[in-house]
PDB file of C-alpha atoms in Angstrom:
ATOM      1  CA  ALA A   1       0.116  -0.264   0.295  1.00 71.00           C
ATOM      2  CA  GLN A   2       1.368   3.239  -0.910  1.00 77.00           C
ATOM      3  CA  SER A   3       2.541   5.714   2.488  1.00 87.00           C
ATOM      4  CA  VAL A   4       3.952   9.397   2.516  1.00 92.00           C
ATOM      5  CA  THR A   5       6.690  10.384   5.518  1.00 94.00           C
ATOM      6  CA  GLN A   6       6.788  13.279   6.231  1.00 96.00           C
ATOM      7  CA  LEU A   7      10.049  13.692   8.175  1.00 93.00           C
ATOM      8  CA  GLY A   8       9.518  15.696  11.797  1.00 91.00           C
ATOM      9  CA  SER A   9       5.917  16.500  13.271  1.00 93.00           C
ATOM     10  CA  HIS A  10       7.781  20.211  14.197  1.00 96.00           C
ATOM     11  CA  VAL A  11       9.769  22.124  12.340  1.00 97.00           C
ATOM     12  CA  SER A  12      11.226  25.941  14.135  1.00 97.00           C
ATOM     13  CA  VAL A  13      12.476  28.701  11.794  1.00 97.00           C
ATOM     14  CA  SER A  14      13.317  32.471  11.707  1.00 97.00           C
ATOM     15  CA  GLU A  15      11.691  34.471   9.913  1.00 97.00           C
ATOM     16  CA  GLY A  16      13.879  35.512   6.415  1.00 97.00           C
ATOM     17  CA  ALA A  17      15.151  32.056   6.971  1.00 97.00           C
ATOM     18  CA  LEU A  18      14.837  28.853   4.026  1.00 97.00           C
ATOM     19  CA  VAL A  19      11.927  26.564   4.772  1.00 98.00           C
ATOM     20  CA  LEU A  20      12.590  23.282   3.904  1.00 98.00           C
ATOM     21  CA  LEU A  21       9.425  20.704   4.918  1.00 98.00           C
ATOM     22  CA  ARG A  22      10.332  16.789   3.628  1.00 97.00           C
ATOM     23  CA  CYS A  23       7.918  14.307   2.140  1.00 96.00           C
ATOM     24  CA  ASN A  24       9.086  10.927   0.745  1.00 95.00           C
ATOM     25  CA  TYR A  25       6.654   8.708  -0.555  1.00 92.00           C
ATOM     26  CA  SER A  26       6.391   4.755  -1.418  1.00 89.00           C
ATOM     27  CA  SER A  27       5.586   3.762  -4.161  1.00 76.00           C
ATOM     28  CA  SER A  28       6.934   1.962  -7.569  1.00 72.00           C
ATOM     29  CA  VAL A  29       5.098   4.338  -9.835  1.00 73.00           C
ATOM     30  CA  PRO A  30       5.879   7.712  -9.001  1.00 74.00           C
ATOM     31  CA  PRO A  31       2.314   8.909  -8.132  1.00 80.00           C
ATOM     32  CA  TYR A  32       0.752  12.146  -8.463  1.00 88.00           C
ATOM     33  CA  LEU A  33       1.815  14.722  -5.882  1.00 92.00           C
ATOM     34  CA  PHE A  34       0.306  17.168  -3.583  1.00 94.00           C
ATOM     35  CA  TRP A  35       0.870  20.179  -0.161  1.00 97.00           C
ATOM     36  CA  TYR A  36      -1.314  21.145   1.119  1.00 96.00           C
ATOM     37  CA  VAL A  37      -1.555  23.790   4.110  1.00 96.00           C
ATOM     38  CA  GLN A  38      -4.031  24.312   7.072  1.00 93.00           C
ATOM     39  CA  TYR A  39      -3.743  27.727   8.742  1.00 92.00           C
ATOM     40  CA  PRO A  40      -5.505  27.733  12.328  1.00 88.00           C
ATOM     41  CA  ASN A  41      -8.618  26.559  12.527  1.00 83.00           C
ATOM     42  CA  GLN A  42      -9.282  26.354   8.934  1.00 86.00           C
ATOM     43  CA  GLY A  43      -9.795  23.504   6.065  1.00 88.00           C
ATOM     44  CA  LEU A  44      -6.814  22.335   3.536  1.00 92.00           C
ATOM     45  CA  GLN A  45      -6.177  24.260   1.061  1.00 93.00           C
ATOM     46  CA  LEU A  46      -4.186  23.371  -1.964  1.00 94.00           C
ATOM     47  CA  LEU A  47      -0.530  25.262  -2.151  1.00 96.00           C
ATOM     48  CA  LEU A  48       0.720  23.581  -5.364  1.00 95.00           C
ATOM     49  CA  LYS A  49       0.689  20.096  -6.771  1.00 92.00           C
ATOM     50  CA  TYR A  50       2.528  17.875  -9.128  1.00 91.00           C
ATOM     51  CA  THR A  51       1.028  15.480 -12.343  1.00 85.00           C
ATOM     52  CA  THR A  52       3.002  15.229 -15.249  1.00 81.00           C
ATOM     53  CA  GLY A  53       5.746  17.144 -17.062  1.00 83.00           C
ATOM     54  CA  ALA A  54       8.354  19.822 -15.320  1.00 85.00           C
ATOM     55  CA  THR A  55       9.710  18.161 -11.886  1.00 88.00           C
ATOM     56  CA  LEU A  56       9.949  21.316 -10.484  1.00 95.00           C
ATOM     57  CA  VAL A  57       6.435  23.062  -9.534  1.00 95.00           C
ATOM     58  CA  LYS A  58       5.902  26.380  -8.146  1.00 96.00           C
ATOM     59  CA  GLY A  59       2.720  27.169  -6.005  1.00 95.00           C
ATOM     60  CA  ILE A  60       1.003  29.663  -3.677  1.00 94.00           C
ATOM     61  CA  ASN A  61       2.582  32.728  -1.369  1.00 93.00           C
ATOM     62  CA  GLY A  62       5.906  31.771  -2.869  1.00 96.00           C
ATOM     63  CA  PHE A  63       6.259  27.825  -2.480  1.00 97.00           C
ATOM     64  CA  GLU A  64       7.795  25.586  -5.052  1.00 97.00           C
ATOM     65  CA  ALA A  65       8.755  21.492  -4.522  1.00 97.00           C
ATOM     66  CA  GLU A  66      10.534  19.472  -6.834  1.00 95.00           C
ATOM     67  CA  PHE A  67      10.062  16.175  -7.254  1.00 94.00           C
ATOM     68  CA  LYS A  68      12.312  13.274  -7.648  1.00 93.00           C
ATOM     69  CA  LYS A  69      11.782   9.932  -8.518  1.00 89.00           C
ATOM     70  CA  SER A  70      15.473   8.632  -7.169  1.00 90.00           C
ATOM     71  CA  GLU A  71      15.192   9.464  -4.558  1.00 92.00           C
ATOM     72  CA  THR A  72      11.222   9.670  -3.905  1.00 92.00           C
ATOM     73  CA  SER A  73      10.788  12.803  -2.967  1.00 94.00           C
ATOM     74  CA  PHE A  74       8.572  15.417  -3.092  1.00 96.00           C
ATOM     75  CA  HIS A  75      10.293  18.193  -0.553  1.00 97.00           C
ATOM     76  CA  LEU A  76       8.985  21.888  -0.401  1.00 98.00           C
ATOM     77  CA  THR A  77      10.502  25.013  -0.368  1.00 98.00           C
ATOM     78  CA  LYS A  78      10.556  28.524   0.677  1.00 98.00           C
ATOM     79  CA  PRO A  79      14.144  31.152   0.352  1.00 97.00           C
ATOM     80  CA  SER A  80      12.360  33.356   2.580  1.00 97.00           C
ATOM     81  CA  ALA A  81      10.097  32.204   5.749  1.00 97.00           C
ATOM     82  CA  HIS A  82       7.332  34.930   6.492  1.00 96.00           C
ATOM     83  CA  MET A  83       5.616  35.263   9.868  1.00 96.00           C
ATOM     84  CA  SER A  84       2.090  34.336   8.082  1.00 95.00           C
ATOM     85  CA  ASP A  85       3.739  31.062   6.946  1.00 96.00           C
ATOM     86  CA  ALA A  86       3.302  29.566   9.922  1.00 96.00           C
ATOM     87  CA  ALA A  87       0.684  26.517   9.982  1.00 96.00           C
ATOM     88  CA  GLU A  88       0.660  22.785   9.128  1.00 95.00           C
ATOM     89  CA  TYR A  89       1.943  21.884   6.266  1.00 97.00           C
ATOM     90  CA  PHE A  90       0.582  17.943   4.731  1.00 96.00           C
ATOM     91  CA  CYS A  91       2.249  15.803   1.858  1.00 96.00           C
ATOM     92  CA  ALA A  92      -0.481  13.876   0.158  1.00 93.00           C
ATOM     93  CA  VAL A  93      -0.197  11.047  -3.109  1.00 90.00           C
ATOM     94  CA  ASN A  94      -2.674  10.055  -5.103  1.00 86.00           C
ATOM     95  CA  PRO A  95      -2.287   7.024  -7.040  1.00 76.00           C
ATOM     96  CA  VAL A  96      -1.904   7.112 -10.403  1.00 67.00           C
ATOM     97  CA  SER A  97      -4.359   3.902 -10.776  1.00 65.00           C
ATOM     98  CA  GLY A  98      -7.173   5.453  -7.913  1.00 57.00           C
ATOM     99  CA  GLY A  99      -9.589   6.600  -9.958  1.00 62.00           C
ATOM    100  CA  TYR A 100     -11.484   8.884  -7.727  1.00 61.00           C
ATOM    101  CA  ASN A 101      -8.628  11.139  -6.964  1.00 70.00           C
ATOM    102  CA  LYS A 102      -8.443   9.464  -3.860  1.00 80.00           C
ATOM    103  CA  LEU A 103      -5.250  10.965  -1.860  1.00 88.00           C
ATOM    104  CA  ILE A 104      -3.533   9.657   1.042  1.00 89.00           C
ATOM    105  CA  PHE A 105      -1.966  11.752   3.795  1.00 92.00           C
ATOM    106  CA  GLY A 106       1.282  12.188   5.282  1.00 94.00           C
ATOM    107  CA  ALA A 107       0.610  13.610   9.080  1.00 94.00           C
ATOM    108  CA  GLY A 108       1.271  16.570   8.825  1.00 95.00           C
ATOM    109  CA  THR A 109       4.388  18.994   9.471  1.00 96.00           C
ATOM    110  CA  ARG A 110       3.916  21.727  12.082  1.00 96.00           C
ATOM    111  CA  LEU A 111       5.672  24.929  10.696  1.00 97.00           C
ATOM    112  CA  ALA A 112       6.517  27.854  13.079  1.00 97.00           C
ATOM    113  CA  VAL A 113       8.291  30.792  12.186  1.00 97.00           C
ATOM    114  CA  HIS A 114       9.915  32.532  14.986  1.00 96.00           C
ATOM    115  CA  PRO A 115      11.273  37.221  14.616  1.00 94.00           C
TER     116      PRO A 115
ATOM    117  CA  ASN B   1     -19.572  31.337  -3.975  1.00 72.00           C
ATOM    118  CA  ALA B   2     -19.144  29.860  -0.285  1.00 79.00           C
ATOM    119  CA  GLY B   3     -17.331  26.817  -1.741  1.00 92.00           C
ATOM    120  CA  VAL B   4     -17.596  24.116   0.968  1.00 95.00           C
ATOM    121  CA  THR B   5     -19.502  24.328   3.749  1.00 95.00           C
ATOM    122  CA  GLN B   6     -19.845  22.066   6.990  1.00 96.00           C
ATOM    123  CA  THR B   7     -22.713  21.987   9.923  1.00 96.00           C
ATOM    124  CA  PRO B   8     -22.556  22.894  12.765  1.00 96.00           C
ATOM    125  CA  LYS B   9     -18.561  23.798  13.442  1.00 94.00           C
ATOM    126  CA  PHE B  10     -18.711  22.273  16.690  1.00 95.00           C
ATOM    127  CA  ARG B  11     -20.383  19.251  18.272  1.00 96.00           C
ATOM    128  CA  VAL B  12     -20.312  17.578  21.819  1.00 97.00           C
ATOM    129  CA  LEU B  13     -21.589  13.889  22.081  1.00 96.00           C
ATOM    130  CA  LYS B  14     -22.477  11.373  24.983  1.00 97.00           C
ATOM    131  CA  THR B  15     -21.522   8.122  24.355  1.00 97.00           C
ATOM    132  CA  GLY B  16     -24.375   6.291  22.192  1.00 96.00           C
ATOM    133  CA  GLN B  17     -26.181   9.100  20.804  1.00 97.00           C
ATOM    134  CA  SER B  18     -26.552  10.020  17.196  1.00 96.00           C
ATOM    135  CA  MET B  19     -25.836  12.596  14.903  1.00 95.00           C
ATOM    136  CA  THR B  20     -25.468  13.862  11.617  1.00 97.00           C
ATOM    137  CA  LEU B  21     -22.563  16.490  10.237  1.00 97.00           C
ATOM    138  CA  LEU B  22     -23.815  18.233   6.948  1.00 97.00           C
ATOM    139  CA  CYS B  23     -21.619  18.988   3.940  1.00 97.00           C
ATOM    140  CA  ALA B  24     -22.228  21.355   1.262  1.00 97.00           C
ATOM    141  CA  GLN B  25     -20.838  22.292  -1.800  1.00 97.00           C
ATOM    142  CA  ASP B  26     -21.975  25.065  -4.604  1.00 96.00           C
ATOM    143  CA  MET B  27     -19.133  24.237  -7.368  1.00 94.00           C
ATOM    144  CA  ASN B  28     -21.308  21.515  -9.043  1.00 94.00           C
ATOM    145  CA  HIS B  29     -18.598  18.877  -7.886  1.00 94.00           C
ATOM    146  CA  GLU B  30     -19.284  15.071  -8.480  1.00 93.00           C
ATOM    147  CA  TYR B  31     -16.586  14.198  -6.714  1.00 93.00           C
ATOM    148  CA  MET B  32     -17.248  14.656  -2.727  1.00 95.00           C
ATOM    149  CA  TYR B  33     -15.315  12.757   0.803  1.00 95.00           C
ATOM    150  CA  TRP B  34     -15.352  12.672   4.072  1.00 97.00           C
ATOM    151  CA  TYR B  35     -12.550  12.643   6.292  1.00 96.00           C
ATOM    152  CA  ARG B  36     -10.685  12.525  10.141  1.00 96.00           C
ATOM    153  CA  GLN B  37      -8.323  14.060  11.649  1.00 93.00           C
ATOM    154  CA  ASP B  38      -6.573  13.446  14.456  1.00 92.00           C
ATOM    155  CA  PRO B  39      -3.466  14.312  16.037  1.00 86.00           C
ATOM    156  CA  GLY B  40       0.073  13.054  14.536  1.00 84.00           C
ATOM    157  CA  MET B  41      -1.920  11.203  11.719  1.00 86.00           C
ATOM    158  CA  GLY B  42      -2.825  12.657   9.224  1.00 87.00           C
ATOM    159  CA  LEU B  43      -6.670  12.797   6.987  1.00 92.00           C
ATOM    160  CA  ARG B  44      -7.565   9.802   7.058  1.00 94.00           C
ATOM    161  CA  LEU B  45     -10.776   8.959   4.345  1.00 94.00           C
ATOM    162  CA  ILE B  46     -13.472   7.819   5.562  1.00 96.00           C
ATOM    163  CA  HIS B  47     -16.106   7.301   2.923  1.00 96.00           C
ATOM    164  CA  TYR B  48     -16.661   8.932  -0.810  1.00 94.00           C
ATOM    165  CA  SER B  49     -18.820   9.639  -3.339  1.00 94.00           C
ATOM    166  CA  VAL B  50     -18.460   9.890  -6.886  1.00 91.00           C
ATOM    167  CA  GLY B  51     -21.803  10.866  -7.820  1.00 92.00           C
ATOM    168  CA  GLU B  52     -25.426  11.612  -6.444  1.00 94.00           C
ATOM    169  CA  GLY B  53     -26.904   8.413  -4.984  1.00 94.00           C
ATOM    170  CA  THR B  54     -23.651   6.896  -4.925  1.00 93.00           C
ATOM    171  CA  THR B  55     -21.045   6.016  -1.675  1.00 95.00           C
ATOM    172  CA  ALA B  56     -18.324   4.095  -1.347  1.00 93.00           C
ATOM    173  CA  LYS B  57     -16.197   3.152   1.756  1.00 94.00           C
ATOM    174  CA  GLY B  58     -12.776   4.669   2.579  1.00 91.00           C
ATOM    175  CA  GLU B  59     -10.695   3.475   4.691  1.00 90.00           C
ATOM    176  CA  VAL B  60     -11.352   3.975   8.194  1.00 94.00           C
ATOM    177  CA  PRO B  61     -15.256   3.724   7.361  1.00 96.00           C
ATOM    178  CA  ASP B  62     -16.512   1.605  10.695  1.00 96.00           C
ATOM    179  CA  GLY B  63     -19.163   3.169  12.561  1.00 96.00           C
ATOM    180  CA  TYR B  64     -20.586   5.657  10.165  1.00 97.00           C
ATOM    181  CA  ASN B  65     -22.319   5.839   7.395  1.00 97.00           C
ATOM    182  CA  VAL B  66     -23.060   8.230   4.917  1.00 97.00           C
ATOM    183  CA  SER B  67     -26.004   9.429   1.873  1.00 97.00           C
ATOM    184  CA  ARG B  68     -25.699  11.249  -0.694  1.00 97.00           C
ATOM    185  CA  LEU B  69     -29.176  11.534  -1.885  1.00 94.00           C
ATOM    186  CA  LYS B  70     -28.681  15.598  -3.638  1.00 95.00           C
ATOM    187  CA  LYS B  71     -25.549  16.098  -5.882  1.00 96.00           C
ATOM    188  CA  GLN B  72     -24.225  18.981  -3.748  1.00 97.00           C
ATOM    189  CA  ASN B  73     -25.261  17.857   0.005  1.00 97.00           C
ATOM    190  CA  PHE B  74     -23.076  14.299   1.149  1.00 98.00           C
ATOM    191  CA  LEU B  75     -24.290  13.910   4.872  1.00 98.00           C
ATOM    192  CA  LEU B  76     -22.013  12.399   7.451  1.00 98.00           C
ATOM    193  CA  GLY B  77     -23.568   9.274  10.483  1.00 97.00           C
ATOM    194  CA  LEU B  78     -22.745   8.642  13.446  1.00 96.00           C
ATOM    195  CA  GLU B  79     -25.205   5.754  14.471  1.00 91.00           C
ATOM    196  CA  SER B  80     -23.749   5.361  18.200  1.00 95.00           C
ATOM    197  CA  ALA B  81     -20.998   8.126  19.371  1.00 95.00           C
ATOM    198  CA  ALA B  82     -18.265   5.953  20.967  1.00 96.00           C
ATOM    199  CA  PRO B  83     -15.335   8.499  22.447  1.00 96.00           C
ATOM    200  CA  SER B  84     -12.781   7.173  19.575  1.00 96.00           C
ATOM    201  CA  GLN B  85     -15.050   8.834  17.077  1.00 97.00           C
ATOM    202  CA  THR B  86     -13.937  12.525  18.585  1.00 97.00           C
ATOM    203  CA  SER B  87     -11.744  14.043  15.803  1.00 97.00           C
ATOM    204  CA  VAL B  88     -11.768  17.315  13.579  1.00 94.00           C
ATOM    205  CA  TYR B  89     -14.422  16.144  10.751  1.00 97.00           C
ATOM    206  CA  PHE B  90     -13.248  17.279   7.481  1.00 96.00           C
ATOM    207  CA  CYS B  91     -15.648  17.418   4.102  1.00 97.00           C
ATOM    208  CA  ALA B  92     -13.832  17.655   0.582  1.00 95.00           C
ATOM    209  CA  SER B  93     -14.959  17.374  -3.145  1.00 95.00           C
ATOM    210  CA  SER B  94     -13.799  17.628  -6.607  1.00 92.00           C
ATOM    211  CA  ARG B  95     -15.032  18.017 -10.128  1.00 89.00           C
ATOM    212  CA  GLY B  96     -14.479  14.570 -10.987  1.00 81.00           C
ATOM    213  CA  ALA B  97     -12.333  12.179 -13.009  1.00 66.00           C
ATOM    214  CA  SER B  98     -10.624  14.125 -15.565  1.00 67.00           C
ATOM    215  CA  GLY B  99      -7.396  11.772 -16.627  1.00 66.00           C
ATOM    216  CA  THR B 100      -5.060  13.595 -14.036  1.00 70.00           C
ATOM    217  CA  PRO B 101      -6.635  13.885  -9.628  1.00 76.00           C
ATOM    218  CA  ASP B 102      -8.398  17.653  -9.834  1.00 81.00           C
ATOM    219  CA  THR B 103      -7.710  19.717  -6.758  1.00 87.00           C
ATOM    220  CA  GLN B 104      -9.987  18.775  -2.919  1.00 91.00           C
ATOM    221  CA  TYR B 105     -11.071  21.544  -1.933  1.00 93.00           C
ATOM    222  CA  PHE B 106     -12.440  21.619   1.854  1.00 94.00           C
ATOM    223  CA  GLY B 107     -14.533  22.780   4.364  1.00 95.00           C
ATOM    224  CA  PRO B 108     -13.383  24.600   7.690  1.00 93.00           C
ATOM    225  CA  GLY B 109     -14.336  21.456   9.305  1.00 94.00           C
ATOM    226  CA  THR B 110     -16.021  20.060  12.183  1.00 96.00           C
ATOM    227  CA  ARG B 111     -15.014  19.541  16.001  1.00 95.00           C
ATOM    228  CA  LEU B 112     -16.785  16.734  17.322  1.00 97.00           C
ATOM    229  CA  THR B 113     -16.417  15.293  20.898  1.00 97.00           C
ATOM    230  CA  VAL B 114     -17.903  12.312  22.766  1.00 97.00           C
ATOM    231  CA  LEU B 115     -17.969  11.961  25.661  1.00 96.00           C
TER     232      LEU B 115
END
């Protein structure tokens, strides 16, 4: 069965520092890949997704992620953290053979941004 | 557009009580989903629907039932609530199968406590 591993349940960075949130998936066939963000007391919203084509994907709010098939990874980065980036981030995969947009979520990484 | 709405926002139940959570979407989406979110476990799919009148089991369906009598509504029922069902419940919707995964749009969530 497919699984998603997010390394680090909590990540803390200073404002202006690089943000790196790690995501690895287990699959012999590369799935479709997503990052969602959840702000406090809100639902999830899509940051970015990879389906096919260019492996570097740009999303909203200055985030981007790179699909690396050889490493089965889809890490999320942002060059300079802002206080408003404090939230929980979820990596998710959709098996190519899912058929109904099934999403399998990682456990999430809570990002704290300090002044 | 309101997007995806959920009622109620909060609810406290006693063990054995029943309740229904309502999800509504105004985007004319075919697919709808119910997830539960528990600390350290990400989101897990309870049930989903690929169209009006259809429902199917997800990853953790036990103790829940669903109905999709109208395209815009997806109801989640708990017939006899248990403390293990204390969680935050999210509804989501997406356009439907289109060859590549559609974005899922999430509601704001319902926080349920079972005493």
